[in-house]
Short mmCIF file of C-alpha atoms and ligand atoms in Angstrom, two decimals:
data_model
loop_
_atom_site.label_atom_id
_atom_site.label_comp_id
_atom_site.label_asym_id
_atom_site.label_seq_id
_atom_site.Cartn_x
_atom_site.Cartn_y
_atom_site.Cartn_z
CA UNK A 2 -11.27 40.73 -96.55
CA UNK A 3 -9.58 38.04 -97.86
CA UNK A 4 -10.94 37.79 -101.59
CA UNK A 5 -12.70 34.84 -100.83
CA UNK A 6 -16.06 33.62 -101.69
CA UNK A 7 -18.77 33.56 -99.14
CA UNK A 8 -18.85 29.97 -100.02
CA UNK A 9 -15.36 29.23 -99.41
CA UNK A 10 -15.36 31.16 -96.43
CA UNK A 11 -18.35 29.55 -94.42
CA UNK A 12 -16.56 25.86 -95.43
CA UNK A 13 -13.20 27.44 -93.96
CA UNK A 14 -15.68 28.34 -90.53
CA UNK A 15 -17.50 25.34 -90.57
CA UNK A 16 -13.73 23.12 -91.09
CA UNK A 17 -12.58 25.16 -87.99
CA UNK A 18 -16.31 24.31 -86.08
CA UNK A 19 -15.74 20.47 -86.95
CA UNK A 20 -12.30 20.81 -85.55
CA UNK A 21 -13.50 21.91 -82.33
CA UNK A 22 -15.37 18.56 -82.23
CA UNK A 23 -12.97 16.09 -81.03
CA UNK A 24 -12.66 17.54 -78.09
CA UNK A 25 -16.94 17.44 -77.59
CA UNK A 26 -17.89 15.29 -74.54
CA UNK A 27 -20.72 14.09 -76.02
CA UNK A 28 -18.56 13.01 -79.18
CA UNK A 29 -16.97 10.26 -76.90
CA UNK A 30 -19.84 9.11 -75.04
CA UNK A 31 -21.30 7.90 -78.30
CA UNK A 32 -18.02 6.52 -79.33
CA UNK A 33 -17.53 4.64 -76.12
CA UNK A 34 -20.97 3.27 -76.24
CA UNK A 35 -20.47 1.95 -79.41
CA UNK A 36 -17.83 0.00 -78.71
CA UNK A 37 -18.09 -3.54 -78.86
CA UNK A 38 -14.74 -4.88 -77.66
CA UNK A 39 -10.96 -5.66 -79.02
CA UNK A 40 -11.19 -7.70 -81.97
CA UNK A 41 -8.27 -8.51 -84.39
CA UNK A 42 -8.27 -5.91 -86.98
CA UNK A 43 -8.53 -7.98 -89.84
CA UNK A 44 -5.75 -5.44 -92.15
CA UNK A 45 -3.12 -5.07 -89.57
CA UNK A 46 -3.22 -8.36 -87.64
CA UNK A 47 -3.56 -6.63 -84.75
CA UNK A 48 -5.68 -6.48 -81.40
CA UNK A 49 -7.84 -3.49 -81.05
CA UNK A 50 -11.05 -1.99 -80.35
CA UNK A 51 -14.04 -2.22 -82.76
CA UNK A 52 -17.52 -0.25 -82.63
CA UNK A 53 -20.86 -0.95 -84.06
CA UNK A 54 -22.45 1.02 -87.21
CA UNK A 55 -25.84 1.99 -86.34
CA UNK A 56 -26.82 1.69 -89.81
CA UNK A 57 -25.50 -1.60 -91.26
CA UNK A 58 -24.42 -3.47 -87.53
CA UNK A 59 -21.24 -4.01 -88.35
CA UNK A 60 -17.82 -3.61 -86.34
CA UNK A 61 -15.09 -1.69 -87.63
CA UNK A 62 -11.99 -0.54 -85.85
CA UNK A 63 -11.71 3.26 -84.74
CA UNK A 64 -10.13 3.91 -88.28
CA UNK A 65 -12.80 3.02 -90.34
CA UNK A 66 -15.59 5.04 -88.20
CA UNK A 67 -16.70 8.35 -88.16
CA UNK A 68 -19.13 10.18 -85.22
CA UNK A 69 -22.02 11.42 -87.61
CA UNK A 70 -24.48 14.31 -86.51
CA UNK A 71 -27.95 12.45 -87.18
CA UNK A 72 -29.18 15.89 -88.25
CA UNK A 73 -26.51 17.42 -90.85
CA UNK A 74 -24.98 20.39 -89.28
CA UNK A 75 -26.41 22.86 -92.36
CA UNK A 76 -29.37 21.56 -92.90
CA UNK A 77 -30.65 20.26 -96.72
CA UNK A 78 -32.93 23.11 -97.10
CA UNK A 79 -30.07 25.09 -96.83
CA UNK A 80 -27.61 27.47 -94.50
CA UNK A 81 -29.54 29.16 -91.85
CA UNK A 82 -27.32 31.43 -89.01
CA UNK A 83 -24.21 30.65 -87.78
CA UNK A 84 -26.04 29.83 -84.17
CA UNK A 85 -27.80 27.75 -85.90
CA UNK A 86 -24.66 25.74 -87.30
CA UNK A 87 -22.90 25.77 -83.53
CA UNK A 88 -26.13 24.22 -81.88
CA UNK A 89 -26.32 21.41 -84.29
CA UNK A 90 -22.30 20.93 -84.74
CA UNK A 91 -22.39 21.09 -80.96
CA UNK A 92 -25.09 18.77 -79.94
CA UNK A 93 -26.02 16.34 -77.35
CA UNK A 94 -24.95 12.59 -77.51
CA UNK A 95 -28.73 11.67 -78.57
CA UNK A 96 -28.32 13.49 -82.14
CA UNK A 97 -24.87 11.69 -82.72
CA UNK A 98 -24.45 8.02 -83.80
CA UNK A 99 -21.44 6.37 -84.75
CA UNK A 100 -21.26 4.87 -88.69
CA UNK A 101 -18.49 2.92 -90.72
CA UNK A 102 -16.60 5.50 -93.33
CA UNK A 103 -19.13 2.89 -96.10
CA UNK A 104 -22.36 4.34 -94.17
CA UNK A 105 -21.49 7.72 -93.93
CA UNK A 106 -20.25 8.26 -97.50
CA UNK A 107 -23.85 6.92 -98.68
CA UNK A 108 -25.69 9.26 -96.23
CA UNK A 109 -23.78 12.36 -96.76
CA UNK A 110 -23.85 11.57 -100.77
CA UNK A 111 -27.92 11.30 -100.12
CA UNK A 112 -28.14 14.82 -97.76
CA UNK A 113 -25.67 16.28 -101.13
CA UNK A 114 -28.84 14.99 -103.76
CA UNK A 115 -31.37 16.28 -101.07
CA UNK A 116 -29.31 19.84 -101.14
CA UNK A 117 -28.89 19.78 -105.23
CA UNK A 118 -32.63 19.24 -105.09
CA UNK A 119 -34.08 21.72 -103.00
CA UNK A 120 -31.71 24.72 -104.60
CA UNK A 121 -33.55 23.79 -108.07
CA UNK A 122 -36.73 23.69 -106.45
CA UNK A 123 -36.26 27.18 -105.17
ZN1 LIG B 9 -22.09 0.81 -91.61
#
């Protein structure tokens, strides 16, 4: 094929999946009920909308939040089938939650030690 890896190639398929995500319906029904109003955005001075964490509460504007799948899309115990990946990358607004860039770093860091984990207990 390409001389890739396996490895680099299912990141490359699973960049293009997460791509297809911003335009997922249910993507913006979580944002939009998460929002909590225009506040001034303390770093530019400005007026503009700010949504709630659902881990730590807080409000953030849109640039400092992400739309995180509850479940990861490849789960910790490891890759399973592509059909697999597209039904939890493309899932209903009930396994999606919005979190501040803070929130998510510490969760996906925590699915990462979860994933080291279970490949040494294998
Ligand atoms: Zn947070």
């Amino acid at each position: 094929m390409t001389g890739w890896t396996k490895a680099k190639f299912e990141s490359f398929i699973k960049g293009a999946l997460r791509k297809g995500t911003t335009r997922w319906p249910p993507k913006y029904e979580v944002l939009n009920a998460a929002k909590r109003g225009k506040q001034i955005n303390k770093e530019s001075g400005r007026l503009a909308e700010h949504y709630h964490c659902a881990q730590c509460d807080g409000v953030f504007p849109a640039k400092l939040v992400v739309v995180d799948h509850i479940e990861p899309v490849v789960p910790v115990t490891g890759f399973v089938s592509w059909d697999d990946v597209i039904s939890r990358m493309f899932c209903s607004a009930d396994g999606l939650q919005v979190l501040c860039k803070n929130c998510h770093s510490i969760k996906t860091k925590a699915e990462n030690a979860q994933r080291r984990e279970h490949k040494k207990s294998k």
